[in-house]
Each structure stands twice: as structure tokens, then as C-alpha cells.
Short mmCIF file of C-alpha atoms and ligand atoms in Angstrom, two decimals:
data_model
loop_
_atom_site.label_atom_id
_atom_site.label_comp_id
_atom_site.label_asym_id
_atom_site.label_seq_id
_atom_site.Cartn_x
_atom_site.Cartn_y
_atom_site.Cartn_z
CA MET A 168 240.58 48.42 37.36
CA ALA A 169 237.25 47.27 35.94
CA GLU A 170 234.33 46.14 38.10
CA HIS A 171 235.57 46.56 41.60
CA ILE A 172 234.46 48.04 44.88
CA ASP A 173 236.34 50.84 46.60
CA VAL A 174 236.30 51.05 50.38
CA VAL A 175 237.30 54.21 52.23
CA LEU A 176 237.90 54.02 55.98
CA SER A 177 237.41 57.56 57.24
CA PHE A 178 238.16 58.78 60.75
CA ASP A 179 236.95 61.99 62.41
CA VAL A 180 239.49 62.72 65.14
CA ASP A 181 237.23 64.97 67.21
CA ALA A 182 238.83 64.46 70.64
CA GLU A 183 237.20 66.72 73.27
CA THR A 184 235.53 68.92 70.63
CA LEU A 185 232.82 66.30 70.10
CA TRP A 186 231.73 66.88 73.71
CA GLU A 187 232.45 70.61 73.83
CA ALA A 188 230.07 71.08 70.91
CA ARG A 189 227.31 69.38 72.91
CA ASP A 190 227.74 71.29 76.17
CA PRO A 191 228.92 74.91 76.54
CA ASP A 192 229.96 74.15 80.15
CA SER A 193 232.34 71.39 79.08
CA ALA A 194 235.40 73.23 80.38
CA THR A 195 234.22 72.59 83.94
CA LYS A 196 233.67 68.85 83.32
CA PRO A 197 236.93 66.92 83.19
CA VAL A 198 235.35 63.48 83.13
CA TRP A 199 232.99 64.45 80.29
CA LEU A 200 235.98 65.71 78.29
CA SER A 201 238.09 62.66 79.05
CA GLN A 202 235.79 60.63 76.80
CA GLY A 203 237.15 62.62 73.90
CA ARG A 204 240.78 62.56 74.98
CA TYR A 205 240.80 58.79 74.55
CA GLY A 206 240.53 59.31 70.78
CA PRO A 207 243.88 60.87 69.90
CA THR A 208 245.82 59.40 72.83
CA VAL A 209 244.70 55.75 72.84
CA GLY A 210 242.30 55.00 69.96
CA LEU A 211 244.27 56.68 67.19
CA PRO A 212 247.59 54.87 67.86
CA ARG A 213 245.67 51.59 67.88
CA ILE A 214 244.05 52.45 64.54
CA MET A 215 247.37 53.50 63.02
CA ARG A 216 248.87 50.14 64.06
CA LEU A 217 246.02 48.24 62.39
CA LEU A 218 246.36 50.23 59.16
CA SER A 219 250.11 49.71 59.18
CA GLU A 220 249.86 45.97 59.87
CA HIS A 221 247.61 45.52 56.85
CA ASP A 222 249.36 48.20 54.78
CA ILE A 223 246.08 49.95 53.98
CA PRO A 224 245.36 53.67 53.63
CA ALA A 225 242.66 55.78 55.29
CA SER A 226 241.25 59.30 55.22
CA PHE A 227 241.12 61.61 58.24
CA PHE A 228 239.18 64.72 59.23
CA VAL A 229 240.55 66.69 62.18
CA PRO A 230 239.26 69.92 63.77
CA GLY A 231 241.87 72.70 63.95
CA VAL A 232 241.95 72.84 67.75
CA VAL A 233 242.62 69.09 67.92
CA ILE A 234 245.72 69.60 65.75
CA GLU A 235 246.80 72.39 68.12
CA ARG A 236 246.18 70.27 71.23
CA TYR A 237 247.63 67.00 69.95
CA PRO A 238 250.38 67.80 67.43
CA ALA A 239 252.34 64.61 68.20
CA GLU A 240 249.32 62.34 67.84
CA ILE A 241 247.95 64.01 64.71
CA GLY A 242 251.50 64.07 63.37
CA MET A 243 251.31 60.25 63.17
CA ILE A 244 248.67 60.64 60.46
CA VAL A 245 250.85 62.99 58.42
CA GLU A 246 253.93 60.79 58.91
CA ALA A 247 251.99 57.81 57.61
CA GLY A 248 251.35 59.80 54.43
CA PHE A 249 247.60 60.29 54.85
CA ASP A 250 245.71 63.50 54.12
CA ILE A 251 244.01 65.54 56.83
CA GLY A 252 240.65 66.90 55.79
CA HIS A 253 238.86 69.94 57.17
CA HIS A 254 236.37 69.25 59.99
CA SER A 255 235.84 72.82 61.27
CA HIS A 256 238.06 74.51 63.86
CA THR A 257 236.22 73.89 67.13
CA HIS A 258 233.57 71.37 65.98
CA THR A 259 230.90 73.95 66.83
CA TRP A 260 227.78 73.13 64.87
CA ALA A 261 227.62 75.76 62.15
CA GLN A 262 223.85 76.15 62.51
CA ASN A 263 224.66 77.81 65.83
CA LEU A 264 227.00 80.33 64.18
CA GLY A 265 226.33 83.51 62.23
CA LYS A 266 227.56 83.82 58.67
CA GLU A 267 230.73 85.70 59.65
CA GLN A 268 231.45 83.35 62.55
CA GLU A 269 231.09 80.34 60.27
CA ARG A 270 233.55 81.91 57.88
CA GLU A 271 236.06 82.62 60.67
CA GLU A 272 235.77 79.03 61.92
CA PHE A 273 236.22 77.73 58.42
CA GLU A 274 239.22 79.86 57.56
CA ARG A 275 240.95 79.24 60.89
CA ALA A 276 240.81 75.47 60.49
CA TYR A 277 241.95 75.78 56.88
CA ARG A 278 245.05 77.76 57.94
CA VAL A 279 245.89 75.38 60.81
CA ILE A 280 245.83 72.36 58.48
CA GLU A 281 247.81 74.22 55.82
CA GLU A 282 250.48 75.15 58.34
CA PHE A 283 250.60 71.77 60.05
CA THR A 284 250.71 69.57 56.96
CA GLY A 285 252.36 71.95 54.48
CA ARG A 286 249.41 71.75 52.13
CA ALA A 287 245.87 73.03 51.97
CA PRO A 288 243.11 70.63 52.95
CA ARG A 289 241.38 69.08 49.94
CA GLY A 290 238.29 67.67 51.61
CA TYR A 291 235.61 68.77 54.04
CA ARG A 292 233.29 66.96 56.41
CA SER A 293 230.85 69.01 58.45
CA PRO A 294 231.06 68.55 62.25
CA ALA A 295 227.27 68.70 62.55
CA ALA A 296 226.24 66.43 59.66
CA GLU A 297 224.66 69.49 58.09
CA PHE A 298 225.42 72.45 55.83
CA THR A 299 224.24 76.00 56.35
CA PRO A 300 223.25 78.07 53.28
CA ASN A 301 226.90 79.31 53.26
CA THR A 302 228.89 76.10 53.68
CA LEU A 303 229.07 75.05 50.05
CA ASP A 304 230.06 78.58 48.97
CA LEU A 305 232.94 78.48 51.47
CA MET A 306 234.09 75.11 50.10
CA VAL A 307 234.08 76.48 46.56
CA GLU A 308 235.82 79.70 47.56
CA PHE A 309 238.61 77.83 49.37
CA GLY A 310 239.11 75.45 46.47
CA PHE A 311 237.93 72.21 48.06
CA GLU A 312 238.04 69.14 45.84
CA TYR A 313 235.98 66.64 47.80
CA SER A 314 233.27 66.40 50.42
CA SER A 315 231.97 63.51 52.50
CA ASN A 316 228.71 64.67 53.98
CA PHE A 317 225.56 63.60 52.19
CA PHE A 318 223.46 60.48 52.54
CA ASP A 319 222.00 60.23 49.04
CA GLY A 320 224.12 57.70 47.21
CA ASP A 321 226.42 54.67 47.21
CA SER A 322 228.91 56.17 44.76
CA PRO A 323 230.76 59.47 44.46
CA TYR A 324 229.09 62.24 42.44
CA LEU A 325 229.65 65.92 41.69
CA LEU A 326 228.05 68.14 44.32
CA GLY A 327 225.45 70.37 42.66
CA ASP A 328 227.02 72.42 39.89
CA THR A 329 230.39 72.59 41.68
CA ASP A 330 233.60 70.73 40.82
CA ILE A 331 233.55 69.11 44.27
CA LEU A 332 233.29 65.33 44.45
CA GLU A 333 230.89 64.10 47.12
CA PHE A 334 231.52 60.76 48.85
CA PRO A 335 228.19 59.91 50.46
CA PHE A 336 227.75 57.58 53.41
CA SER A 337 224.99 57.04 55.97
CA TRP A 338 224.38 56.73 59.69
CA HIS A 339 224.51 52.93 59.56
CA LEU A 340 228.07 53.24 58.19
CA ASP A 341 229.05 55.49 61.11
CA ASP A 342 230.27 54.08 64.43
CA ALA A 343 228.65 56.80 66.57
CA PRO A 344 224.97 55.82 66.25
CA PHE A 345 225.88 52.30 67.40
CA PHE A 346 228.40 53.08 70.10
CA LEU A 347 228.47 56.72 71.19
CA TYR A 348 227.03 56.77 74.70
CA SER A 349 226.93 59.06 77.68
CA ASN A 350 224.70 59.27 80.74
CA LYS A 351 224.22 62.91 79.69
CA LEU A 352 223.07 62.15 76.11
CA PRO A 353 219.42 61.14 76.48
CA GLY A 354 218.10 58.08 74.70
CA ARG A 355 221.45 56.59 73.77
CA VAL A 356 221.97 52.84 73.85
CA MET A 357 225.04 50.86 72.86
CA SER A 358 225.11 48.12 70.23
CA ALA A 359 227.08 44.91 70.45
CA PRO A 360 230.24 44.91 68.33
CA SER A 361 228.86 41.93 66.40
CA ASP A 362 225.83 44.01 65.29
CA VAL A 363 228.11 46.59 63.76
CA LEU A 364 230.33 44.04 62.06
CA GLU A 365 227.25 42.36 60.61
CA THR A 366 225.90 45.68 59.30
CA TRP A 367 229.14 46.75 57.65
CA THR A 368 230.03 43.38 56.13
CA LEU A 369 226.47 42.94 54.81
CA GLU A 370 226.58 46.41 53.27
CA PHE A 371 229.87 45.50 51.61
CA ASP A 372 228.66 42.12 50.37
CA GLN A 373 225.43 43.57 48.96
CA LEU A 374 227.00 46.63 47.36
CA ARG A 375 229.73 44.47 45.87
CA GLN A 376 227.17 42.94 43.56
CA GLU A 377 226.42 46.27 41.89
CA PRO A 378 228.49 48.39 39.47
CA ALA A 379 230.10 51.74 40.34
CA ARG A 380 230.43 51.07 43.98
CA CYS A 381 232.15 52.93 46.80
CA LEU A 382 231.66 52.12 50.45
CA VAL A 383 232.53 54.85 52.95
CA VAL A 384 232.74 53.99 56.64
CA ALA A 385 232.90 56.93 59.05
CA MET A 386 234.49 56.35 62.44
CA HIS A 387 235.81 58.21 65.46
CA PRO A 388 239.00 57.04 67.24
CA GLN A 389 237.34 57.71 70.63
CA VAL A 390 234.47 55.40 69.63
CA ILE A 391 235.88 52.62 67.43
CA GLY A 392 239.27 52.77 69.18
CA ARG A 393 238.09 50.82 72.24
CA PRO A 394 239.45 47.26 72.23
CA SER A 395 236.14 45.42 71.75
CA ARG A 396 235.21 47.77 68.90
CA MET A 397 238.61 47.51 67.26
CA TRP A 398 237.60 43.88 66.79
CA VAL A 399 234.85 45.16 64.45
CA LEU A 400 237.29 47.19 62.40
CA GLN A 401 239.84 44.39 62.31
CA LYS A 402 237.28 41.80 61.17
CA PHE A 403 235.81 44.20 58.62
CA VAL A 404 239.27 44.91 57.19
CA GLU A 405 239.98 41.18 56.95
CA HIS A 406 236.62 40.62 55.22
CA VAL A 407 237.34 43.30 52.61
CA LEU A 408 240.91 42.13 52.06
CA ALA A 409 239.62 38.62 51.37
CA ALA A 410 237.53 39.94 48.44
CA SER A 411 239.55 39.92 45.22
CA ASP A 412 237.51 42.73 43.64
CA ALA A 413 237.87 45.15 46.57
CA ARG A 414 240.49 47.71 47.41
CA PHE A 415 241.03 50.15 50.24
CA THR A 416 241.67 53.65 49.01
CA THR A 417 241.34 57.29 50.12
CA PHE A 418 239.13 60.21 49.23
CA GLY A 419 242.15 62.01 47.81
CA ALA A 420 243.18 59.13 45.54
CA LEU A 421 239.61 58.58 44.35
CA THR A 422 239.22 62.30 43.70
CA ASP A 423 242.32 62.26 41.49
CA GLU A 424 240.98 59.22 39.69
CA LEU A 425 237.28 59.97 39.28
CA ARG A 426 236.83 63.73 39.26
CA PRO A 427 238.38 64.49 35.83
CA ARG A 428 236.16 61.84 34.22
CA LEU A 429 232.98 63.05 35.94
CA LEU A 430 233.77 66.67 35.04
CA ALA A 431 234.38 65.68 31.41
CA GLU A 432 231.12 63.72 31.32
CA ARG A 433 229.19 66.68 32.68
CA ALA A 434 230.75 69.04 30.14
CA LYS A 435 229.44 66.92 27.24
ZN1 LIG B 261 233.25 65.25 64.17
#
């Protein structure tokens, strides 16, 4: 397809791990953790229904322990035919881990996904929006094909001198900075759903006017999955579907399509 814009809806199904990573005493705080439980149990089914109604694909990143805790819910993603990317095992921020611990975390999550889905994960998104000096080496060693972590582009590119395709995004294309709130997270305020819809549709409309375009939206079922916020996703999907030069796709499909060409171009 010539001159078109690709849109990838990506979902980090963090469940309780999002909160556990922010407070080591989480196990004693059932209400705190219940914020995360909403993701796989209520938000995710709602998202899967929306994707199914519009017959559009999406990409998912799921921590290993979330697969272990919610096999039925995460199984919906696999049944729908969508890939599950690597998002660490426990969502612990790797900066807080030693080199060996980071490796153990990484390998454990890799094995859980491999066993659960029957295939190795192809993509990685860091749980902490950051790499340690060892993260990229681990991705290369385990044969990862794509990454969605960095904030330095509007189109996929090869990550450093690796064969890994990076799908950059940015905080304004993430639901958490607008919506993630807790009385225990200082300084947080919530945006109106209309603010978020305006931001995402404007980004799409502006980027659409440029060549080589790929818009990545990063969401969390526990955040976007609330009814008033699902309105944002629904309206955004309708806006994209109304554009004749746009298509929803996945990181995996785009990797198959773009990576061989980018690797060949680099080899010249
Ligand atoms: Zn996450």
C-alpha cells in the first residue's frame, strides 16, 4: 500500500503488577491492588469486544505473573489471534534489579509466554519506560524482533546496530499520564476523556499528512477500560476507520513487512 498511515493499538495488561512495582508493601493493601485487577477482569473483556466489533487487530504486552494469575482472561487475547509481547515477569523496574536479577526476570517471563502461547515472544516493552545497560543485550540474545520503548520518532526504525525494529511512541500517546490516578501517587491529576480524544485524533490527523507514518497508542486495560474512557478509544477507532488511507495493524505484522526492507537498506 502506498502512502498510508499505520495505527497500532497497544495494550499493557499490567493488572496488580503496576501497583506492586510502586509499593513493596502492596501485598497488605487489597484496595490498592484492586485498581489493577480491574484491568484483566473488566477492562480487557470490554476492549476485546470493541476490537471484535470493528474487526481490528491490536498488540499486547503482558507480564509473566499476570499470565499466571489470569490465564482465562489472557487466553482471550491468544484466542483472538493476537501476539503477546514480553513486559517483564513481575513488572519490577529493572533499574532496581542487579544484572543477574534482571536476567532471571527476563528469562522467566520469556518462558511463561512461550509455554502459554506455544511460541516465543517477538516483542518487548520495558515495564519502567527505561532500559538498563543490559536490556538491549538480553533482547538480542533471546532473539527479539521488535521493541516499543523509545520516544524519538514517528516511524519504526532499526534499534542501534541490532536487527530489532523499534516502534516509538510518546507519553502523550499513552493513557496513563492522562488518567492514572491514586491518592497515594503524589501530584497526579486526571484529564477529561475529551482531552485525550482530542490529543490522539489531532496526532493522527497531523501525522497523516506526512510520509512514512506509524502511530502507536499505548494503553492499559485498567486505565482505558473504564466506561467513560472506552468512549475515547471507541471514538478514536471510528475516526481512524473513517480515513481511507489508514489501517490498523500490529507490531508483528509491521515487523514482517518492514524489517526485511530496512535491514536490506542498511546493508547497502
Ligand atoms: Zn506496564
